Coordinates of C-alpha atoms and ligand atoms in Angstrom, one line a residue:
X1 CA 28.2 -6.3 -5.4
X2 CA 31.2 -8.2 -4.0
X3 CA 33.9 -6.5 -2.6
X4 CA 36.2 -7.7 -5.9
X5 CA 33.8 -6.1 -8.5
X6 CA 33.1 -3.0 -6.5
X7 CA 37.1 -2.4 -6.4
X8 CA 37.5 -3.6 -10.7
X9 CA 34.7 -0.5 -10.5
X10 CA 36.5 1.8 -8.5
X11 CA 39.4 1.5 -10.5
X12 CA 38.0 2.6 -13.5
X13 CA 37.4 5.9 -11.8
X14 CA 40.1 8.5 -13.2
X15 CA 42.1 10.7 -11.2
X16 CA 41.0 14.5 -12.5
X17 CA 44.3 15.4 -12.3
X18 CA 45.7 19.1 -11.4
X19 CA 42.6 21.6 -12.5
X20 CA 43.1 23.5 -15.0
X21 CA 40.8 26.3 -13.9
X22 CA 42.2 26.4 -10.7
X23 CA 38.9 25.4 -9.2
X24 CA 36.7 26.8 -6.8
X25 CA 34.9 29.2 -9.0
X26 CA 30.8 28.9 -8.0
X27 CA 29.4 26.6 -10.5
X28 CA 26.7 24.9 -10.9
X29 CA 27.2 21.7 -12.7
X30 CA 27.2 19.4 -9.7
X31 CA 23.5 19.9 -8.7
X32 CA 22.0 23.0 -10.2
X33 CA 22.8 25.4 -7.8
X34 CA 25.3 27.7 -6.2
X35 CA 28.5 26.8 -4.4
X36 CA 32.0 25.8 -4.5
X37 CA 32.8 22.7 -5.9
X38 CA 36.3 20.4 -5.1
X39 CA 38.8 19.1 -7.6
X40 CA 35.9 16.3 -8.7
X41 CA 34.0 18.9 -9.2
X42 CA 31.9 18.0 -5.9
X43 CA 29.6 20.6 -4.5
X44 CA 30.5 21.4 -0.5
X45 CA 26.3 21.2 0.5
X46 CA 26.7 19.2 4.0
X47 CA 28.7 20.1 7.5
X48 CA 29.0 17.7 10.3
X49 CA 29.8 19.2 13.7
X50 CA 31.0 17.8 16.1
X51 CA 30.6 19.5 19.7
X52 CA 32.8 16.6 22.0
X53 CA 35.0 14.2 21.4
X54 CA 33.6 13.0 24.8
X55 CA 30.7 9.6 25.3
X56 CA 29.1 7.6 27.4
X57 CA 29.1 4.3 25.4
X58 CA 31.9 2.5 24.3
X59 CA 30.6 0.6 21.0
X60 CA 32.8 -1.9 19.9
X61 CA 33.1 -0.8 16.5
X62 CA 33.9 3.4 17.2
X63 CA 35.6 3.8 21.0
X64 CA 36.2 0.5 22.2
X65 CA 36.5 0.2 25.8
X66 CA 39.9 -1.9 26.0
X67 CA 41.1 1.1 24.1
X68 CA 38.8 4.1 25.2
X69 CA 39.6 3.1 29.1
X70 CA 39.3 5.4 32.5
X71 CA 42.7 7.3 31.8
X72 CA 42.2 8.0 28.2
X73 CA 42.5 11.6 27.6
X74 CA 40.1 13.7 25.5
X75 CA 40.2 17.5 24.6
X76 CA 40.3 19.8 27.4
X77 CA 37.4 22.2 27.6
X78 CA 39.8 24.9 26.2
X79 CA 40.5 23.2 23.7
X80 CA 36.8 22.8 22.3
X81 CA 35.3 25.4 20.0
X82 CA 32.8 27.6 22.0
X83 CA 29.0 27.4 20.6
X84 CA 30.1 31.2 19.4
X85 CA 32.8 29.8 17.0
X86 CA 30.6 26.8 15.9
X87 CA 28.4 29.6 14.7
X88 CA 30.6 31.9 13.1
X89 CA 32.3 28.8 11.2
X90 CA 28.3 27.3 10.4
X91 CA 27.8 30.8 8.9
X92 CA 30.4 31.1 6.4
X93 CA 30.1 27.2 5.3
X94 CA 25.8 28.4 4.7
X95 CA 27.5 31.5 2.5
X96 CA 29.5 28.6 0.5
X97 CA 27.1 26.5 -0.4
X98 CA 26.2 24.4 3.0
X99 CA 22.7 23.2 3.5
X100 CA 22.9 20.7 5.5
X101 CA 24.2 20.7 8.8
X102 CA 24.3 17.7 11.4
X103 CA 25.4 18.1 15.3
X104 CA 27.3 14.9 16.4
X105 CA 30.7 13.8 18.3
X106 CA 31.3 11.9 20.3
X107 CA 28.0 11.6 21.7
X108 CA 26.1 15.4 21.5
X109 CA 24.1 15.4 24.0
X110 CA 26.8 15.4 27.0
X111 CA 28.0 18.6 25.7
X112 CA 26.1 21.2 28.3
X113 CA 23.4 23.5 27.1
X114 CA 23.1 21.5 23.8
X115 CA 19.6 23.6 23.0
X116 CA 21.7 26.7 23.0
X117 CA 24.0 25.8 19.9
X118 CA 20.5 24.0 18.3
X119 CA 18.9 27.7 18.5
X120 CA 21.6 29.5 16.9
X121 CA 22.1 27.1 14.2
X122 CA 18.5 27.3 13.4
X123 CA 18.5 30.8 13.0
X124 CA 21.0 30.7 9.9
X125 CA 19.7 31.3 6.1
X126 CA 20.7 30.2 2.7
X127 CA 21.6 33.4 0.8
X128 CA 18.2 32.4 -1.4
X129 CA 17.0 32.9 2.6
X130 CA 15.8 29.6 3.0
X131 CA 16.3 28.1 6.9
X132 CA 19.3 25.1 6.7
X133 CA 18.3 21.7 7.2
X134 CA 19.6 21.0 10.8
X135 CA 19.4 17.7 12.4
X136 CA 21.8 15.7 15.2
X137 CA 22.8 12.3 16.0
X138 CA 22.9 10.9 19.1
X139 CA 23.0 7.2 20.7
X140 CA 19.5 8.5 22.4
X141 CA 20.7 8.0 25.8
X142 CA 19.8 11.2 27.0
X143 CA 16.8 12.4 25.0
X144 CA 13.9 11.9 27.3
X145 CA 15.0 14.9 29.0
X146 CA 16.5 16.7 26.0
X147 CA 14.4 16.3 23.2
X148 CA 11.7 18.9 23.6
X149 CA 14.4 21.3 24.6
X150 CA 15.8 20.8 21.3
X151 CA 13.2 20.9 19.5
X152 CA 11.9 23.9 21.2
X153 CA 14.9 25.3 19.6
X154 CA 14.9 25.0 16.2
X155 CA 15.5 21.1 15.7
X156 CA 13.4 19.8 13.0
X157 CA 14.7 16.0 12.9
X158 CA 17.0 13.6 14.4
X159 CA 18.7 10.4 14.1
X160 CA 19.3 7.8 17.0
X161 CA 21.8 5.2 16.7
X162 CA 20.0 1.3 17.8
X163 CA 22.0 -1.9 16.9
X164 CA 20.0 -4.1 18.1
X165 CA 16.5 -4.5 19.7
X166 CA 17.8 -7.7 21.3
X167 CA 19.1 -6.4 24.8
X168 CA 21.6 -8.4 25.8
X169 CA 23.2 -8.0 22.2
X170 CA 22.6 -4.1 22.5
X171 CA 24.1 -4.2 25.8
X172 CA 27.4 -5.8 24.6
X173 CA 27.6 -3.8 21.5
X174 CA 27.2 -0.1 23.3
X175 CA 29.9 -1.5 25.5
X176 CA 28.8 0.0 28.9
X177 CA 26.0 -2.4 29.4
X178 CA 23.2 0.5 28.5
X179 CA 19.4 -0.6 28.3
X180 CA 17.7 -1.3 25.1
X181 CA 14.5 0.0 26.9
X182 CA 16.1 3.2 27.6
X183 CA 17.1 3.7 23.7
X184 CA 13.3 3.1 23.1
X185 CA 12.1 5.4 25.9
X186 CA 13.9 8.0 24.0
X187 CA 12.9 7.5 20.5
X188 CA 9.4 7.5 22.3
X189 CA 10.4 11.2 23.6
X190 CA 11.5 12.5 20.4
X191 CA 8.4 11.2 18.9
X192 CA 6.1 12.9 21.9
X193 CA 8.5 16.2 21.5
X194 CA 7.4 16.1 17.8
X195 CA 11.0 15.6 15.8
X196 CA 10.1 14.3 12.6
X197 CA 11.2 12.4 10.7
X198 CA 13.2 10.3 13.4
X199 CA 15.7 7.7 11.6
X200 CA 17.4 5.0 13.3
X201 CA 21.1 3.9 12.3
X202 CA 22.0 0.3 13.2
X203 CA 25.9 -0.6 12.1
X204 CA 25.8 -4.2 11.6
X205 CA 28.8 -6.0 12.4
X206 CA 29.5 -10.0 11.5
X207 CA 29.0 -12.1 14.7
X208 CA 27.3 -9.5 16.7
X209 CA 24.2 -8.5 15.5
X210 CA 23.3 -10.0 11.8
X211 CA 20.3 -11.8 13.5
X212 CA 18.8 -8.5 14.4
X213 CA 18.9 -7.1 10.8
X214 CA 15.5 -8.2 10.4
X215 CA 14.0 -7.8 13.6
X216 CA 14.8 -3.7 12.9
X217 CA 13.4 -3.5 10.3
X218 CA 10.3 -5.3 11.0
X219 CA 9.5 -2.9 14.3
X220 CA 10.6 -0.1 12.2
X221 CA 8.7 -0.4 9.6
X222 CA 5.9 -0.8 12.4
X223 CA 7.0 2.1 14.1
X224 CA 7.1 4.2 11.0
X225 CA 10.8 5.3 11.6
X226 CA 13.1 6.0 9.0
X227 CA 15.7 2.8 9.2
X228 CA 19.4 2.9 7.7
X229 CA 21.5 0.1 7.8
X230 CA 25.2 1.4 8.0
X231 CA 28.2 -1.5 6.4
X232 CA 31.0 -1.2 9.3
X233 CA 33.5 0.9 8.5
X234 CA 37.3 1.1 8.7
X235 CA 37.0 4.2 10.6
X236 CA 39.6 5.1 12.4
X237 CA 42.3 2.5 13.6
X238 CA 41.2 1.4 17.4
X239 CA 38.3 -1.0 16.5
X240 CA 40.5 -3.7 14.7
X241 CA 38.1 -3.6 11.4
X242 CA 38.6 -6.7 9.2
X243 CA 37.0 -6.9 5.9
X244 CA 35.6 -10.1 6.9
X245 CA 33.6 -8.6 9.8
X246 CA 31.4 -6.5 7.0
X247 CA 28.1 -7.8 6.2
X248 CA 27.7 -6.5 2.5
X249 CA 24.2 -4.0 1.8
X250 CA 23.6 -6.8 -0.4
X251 CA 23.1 -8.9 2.6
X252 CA 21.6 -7.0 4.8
X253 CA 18.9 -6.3 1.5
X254 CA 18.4 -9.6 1.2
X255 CA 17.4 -11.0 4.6
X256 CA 14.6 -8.6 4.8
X257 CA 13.8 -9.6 0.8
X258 CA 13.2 -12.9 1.9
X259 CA 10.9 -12.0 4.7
X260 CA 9.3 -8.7 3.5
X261 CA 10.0 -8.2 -0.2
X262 CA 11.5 -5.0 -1.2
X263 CA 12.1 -2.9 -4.3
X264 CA 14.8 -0.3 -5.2
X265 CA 14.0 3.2 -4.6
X266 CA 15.4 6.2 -6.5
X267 CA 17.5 8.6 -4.4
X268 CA 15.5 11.8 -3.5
X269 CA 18.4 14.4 -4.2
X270 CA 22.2 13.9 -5.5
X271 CA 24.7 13.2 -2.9
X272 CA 22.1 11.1 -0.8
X273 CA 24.4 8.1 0.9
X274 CA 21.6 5.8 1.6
X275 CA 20.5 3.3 -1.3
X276 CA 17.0 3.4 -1.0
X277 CA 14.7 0.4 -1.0
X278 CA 10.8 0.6 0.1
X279 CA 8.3 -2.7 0.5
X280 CA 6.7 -3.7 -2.4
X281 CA 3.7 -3.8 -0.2
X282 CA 3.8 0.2 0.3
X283 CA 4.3 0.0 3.8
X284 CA 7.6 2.1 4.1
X285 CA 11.4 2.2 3.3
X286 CA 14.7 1.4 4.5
X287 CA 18.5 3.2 3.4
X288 CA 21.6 1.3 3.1
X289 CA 24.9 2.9 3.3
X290 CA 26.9 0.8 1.6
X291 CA 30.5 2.7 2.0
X292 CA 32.7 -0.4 1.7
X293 CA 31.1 -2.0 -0.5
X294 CA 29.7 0.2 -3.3
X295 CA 31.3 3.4 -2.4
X296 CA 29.4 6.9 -2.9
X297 CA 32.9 9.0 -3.0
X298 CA 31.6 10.1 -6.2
X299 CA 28.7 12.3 -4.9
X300 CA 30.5 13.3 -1.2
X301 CA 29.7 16.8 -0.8
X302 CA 30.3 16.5 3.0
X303 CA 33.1 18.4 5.1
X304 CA 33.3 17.6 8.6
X305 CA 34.7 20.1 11.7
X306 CA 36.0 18.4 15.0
X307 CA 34.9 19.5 18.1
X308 CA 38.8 21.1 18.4
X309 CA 38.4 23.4 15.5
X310 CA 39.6 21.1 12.6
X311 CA 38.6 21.0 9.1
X312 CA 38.5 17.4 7.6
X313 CA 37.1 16.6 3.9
X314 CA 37.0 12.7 4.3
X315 CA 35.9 10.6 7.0
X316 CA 39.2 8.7 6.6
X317 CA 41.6 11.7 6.6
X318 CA 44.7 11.6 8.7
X319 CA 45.2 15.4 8.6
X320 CA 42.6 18.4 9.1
X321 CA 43.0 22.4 8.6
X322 CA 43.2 24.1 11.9
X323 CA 40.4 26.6 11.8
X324 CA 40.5 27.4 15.7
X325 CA 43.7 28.9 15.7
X326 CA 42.6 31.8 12.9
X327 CA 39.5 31.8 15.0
X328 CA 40.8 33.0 18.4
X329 CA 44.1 35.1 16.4
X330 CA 41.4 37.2 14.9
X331 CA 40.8 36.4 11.6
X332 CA 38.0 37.8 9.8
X333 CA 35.0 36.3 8.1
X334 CA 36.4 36.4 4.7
X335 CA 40.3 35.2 6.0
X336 CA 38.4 32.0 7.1
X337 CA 36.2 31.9 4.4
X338 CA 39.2 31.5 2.0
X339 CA 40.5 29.3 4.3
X340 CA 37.1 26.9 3.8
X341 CA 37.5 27.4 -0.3
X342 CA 40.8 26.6 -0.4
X343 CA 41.2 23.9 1.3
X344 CA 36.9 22.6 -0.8
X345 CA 39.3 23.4 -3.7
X346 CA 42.0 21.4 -3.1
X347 CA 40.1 18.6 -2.0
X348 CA 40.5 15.1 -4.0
X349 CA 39.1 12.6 -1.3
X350 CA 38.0 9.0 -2.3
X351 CA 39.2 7.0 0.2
X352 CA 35.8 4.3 -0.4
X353 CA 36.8 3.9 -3.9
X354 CA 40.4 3.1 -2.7
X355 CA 40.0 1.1 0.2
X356 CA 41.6 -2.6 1.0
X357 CA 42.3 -4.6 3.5
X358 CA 45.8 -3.0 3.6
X359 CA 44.8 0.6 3.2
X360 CA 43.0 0.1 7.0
X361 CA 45.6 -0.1 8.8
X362 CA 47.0 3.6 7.6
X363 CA 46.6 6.2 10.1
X364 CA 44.1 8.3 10.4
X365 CA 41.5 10.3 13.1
X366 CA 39.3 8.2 14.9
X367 CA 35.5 8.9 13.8
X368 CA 34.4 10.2 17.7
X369 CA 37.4 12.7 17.0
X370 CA 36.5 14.3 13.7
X371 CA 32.5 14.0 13.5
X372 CA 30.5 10.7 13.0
Ligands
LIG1 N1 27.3 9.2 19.4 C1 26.4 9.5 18.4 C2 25.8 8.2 17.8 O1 26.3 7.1 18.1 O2 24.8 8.3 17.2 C3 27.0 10.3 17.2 C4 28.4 10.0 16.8 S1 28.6 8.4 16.0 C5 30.3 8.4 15.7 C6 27.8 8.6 14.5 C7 27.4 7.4 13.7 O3 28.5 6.7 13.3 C8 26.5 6.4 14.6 O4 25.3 6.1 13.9 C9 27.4 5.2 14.7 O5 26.7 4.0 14.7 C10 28.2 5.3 13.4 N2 29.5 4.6 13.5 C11 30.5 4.6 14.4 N3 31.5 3.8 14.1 C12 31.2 3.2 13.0 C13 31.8 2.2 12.1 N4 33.0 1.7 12.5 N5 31.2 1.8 11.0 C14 30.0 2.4 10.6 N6 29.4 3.3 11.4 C15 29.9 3.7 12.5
LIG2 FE1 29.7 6.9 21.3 FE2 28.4 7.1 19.0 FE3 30.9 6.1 19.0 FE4 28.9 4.6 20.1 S1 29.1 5.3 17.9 S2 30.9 5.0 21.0 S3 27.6 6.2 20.9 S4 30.3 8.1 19.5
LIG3 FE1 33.2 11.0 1.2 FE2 35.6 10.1 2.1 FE3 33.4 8.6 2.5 FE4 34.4 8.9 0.0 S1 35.4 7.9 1.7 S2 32.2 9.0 0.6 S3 35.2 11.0 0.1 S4 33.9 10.7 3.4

């Protein structure tokens, strides 16, 4: 779809208006089961973490170097929420509805004693006593060491970020002249610690890595990783995003069409982000997230808390809900857990369906801030 027909489809989309019912009651229209749903009547079913605003890459297209330089200056330790308070917050999201959660940043796996948080995440149940789905992302810089650490502790799967397989592209992308090898060691690690599945994300950006669109997919498919082509995103303000510099799903689906055929897959579950395609020839898939260009606000079930404690229900918001400060004043389980529903309530976000050129240029929390 082109940029002009996806936004003549997003403005059909009505505005629900105030909600009668004043929301927030558990229902169970969005996907069959039990939670708190959002002013769209979205379920809340996914939490990204993020445990550091801190990394040791400087893609072009999240933390730019020229921006992200020497003196630039991130949370101070005290100012991070402990593994205990990621926990206790993890908890009460699970009691809600969560059952999804994803550890990210910045880049995770500079945070110290990573495995630590990884085992007492794993150790939360669903109230129908089911274990969550717990997974991480990471730029897989560090994980020959870490991976069987991790997964020693609970980790079932993982995603690692690769833009390229071409190294002097990669190099330039990840902005701190990092190794494609090394990426690949890693993914090799995970694959050896037994994480499974492993999926690869590759942003692809006009004018730096279109040519390795197919490329990826090809070794992936060989590889039998999971491979999801991300559409750059307007996130945050510091990487100069232009419209122009987006290279469409459709695109991206039909350079490997016209080398390896594909066909569209149904999603597995509601709210998945990736559009689904697999080879006609059987021999695996590929996901799309297509956020700019045929935006998924509709299903968003996914809240994300910064590594300093905040609350945010959008990737694009400007504003989150301080949940450290009620943390460390003494608030109980059920004073934050209001907090949570209130603020799921309340919650209207659709930036996707919204976005223009102009609307990009709004401010708003960089993605490395508030949880990739
Ligand atoms: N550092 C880890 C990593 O790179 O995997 C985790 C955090 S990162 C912010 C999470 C994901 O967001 C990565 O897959 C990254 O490629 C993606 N990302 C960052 N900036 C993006 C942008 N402007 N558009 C689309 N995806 C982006
Ligand atoms: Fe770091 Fe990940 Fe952002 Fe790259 S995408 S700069 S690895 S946080
Ligand atoms: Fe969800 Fe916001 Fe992205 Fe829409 S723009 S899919 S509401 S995070």
């Amino acid at each position: 779809m082109t940029h002009a027909a996806a936004s003549a489809q997003r403005s059909q989309v009505a505005d629900p208006g105030p909600d009668p019912t004043g929301a927030g009651a558990p229902n169970a229209a969005f996907d069959g089961r039990p939670g708190i749903l959002d002013r769209r009547g979205r379920a809340l079913r996914d939490l990204r973490i993020s445990v550091t605003d801190r990394c040791n890459f400087r893609c072009t297209y999240c933390m730019p170097a020229e921006v992200f330089g020497r003196d630039y200056a991130f949370l101070p330790h005290s100012e991070v929420l402990t593994y205990e308070e990621i926990r206790r917050l993890a908890e009460i999201a699970v009691e809600l509805g969560v059952r999804k959660l994803r550890i990210t940043g910045g880049e995770p796996l500079v945070r110290k004693e990573l495995p630590d948080l990884v085992a007492m995440l794993a150790e939360l149940r669903t109230p129908d006593g089911d274990p969550v789905d717990l997974t991480l992302t990471t730029n897989g810089s560090a994980l020959r060491s870490l991976a069987r650490p991790l997964a020693e502790a609970g980790l079932g799967r993982i995603t690692v970020s690769l833009d390229s397989l071409d190294d002097a592209t990669f190099r330039r992308m990840n902005g701190v002249d990092f190794p494609v090898s090394r990426v690949l060691d890693s993914i090799a690690a995970a694959r050896e610690a037994g994480l499974s599945p492993i999926k690869v994300n590759m942003v692809v950006k006009r004018g730096e890595n279109e040519a390795s669109i197919v490329p990826m997919a090809r070794w992936a498919r060989d590889e039998g990783l999971v491979l999801r082509f991300i559409e750059y995103m307007d996130v945050g303000t510091a990487n100069g995003w232009r419209l122009d510099d987006v290279v469409s799903a459709a695109e991206i689906v039909g350079a490997i069409h016209a080398e390896l055929p594909l066909e569209p897959a149904a999603p597995s579950y509601r709210g998945e982000v990736a559009g689904r395609w697999r080879y006609r020839d059987g021999s695996g898939e590929i996901g799309v997230i297509s956020s700019v260009t045929q935006p998924f606000c509709g299903d968003c079930t996914r809240a994300r808390l910064s590594a300093e404690g905040k609350l945010y229900t959008c990737l694009f918001s400007a504003v989150g809900t301080d949940l450290r400060a009620p943390l460390r004043s003494g608030a109980s389980d059920t004073d934050l857990r209001a907090v949570l529903e209130r603020v799921w309530n309340a919650r209207t976000d659709r930036y996707s369906e919204l976005r223009t050129e102009a609307t990009s240029h709004l401010p708003r929390v960089e993605m490395f801030a508030l949880g990739g």
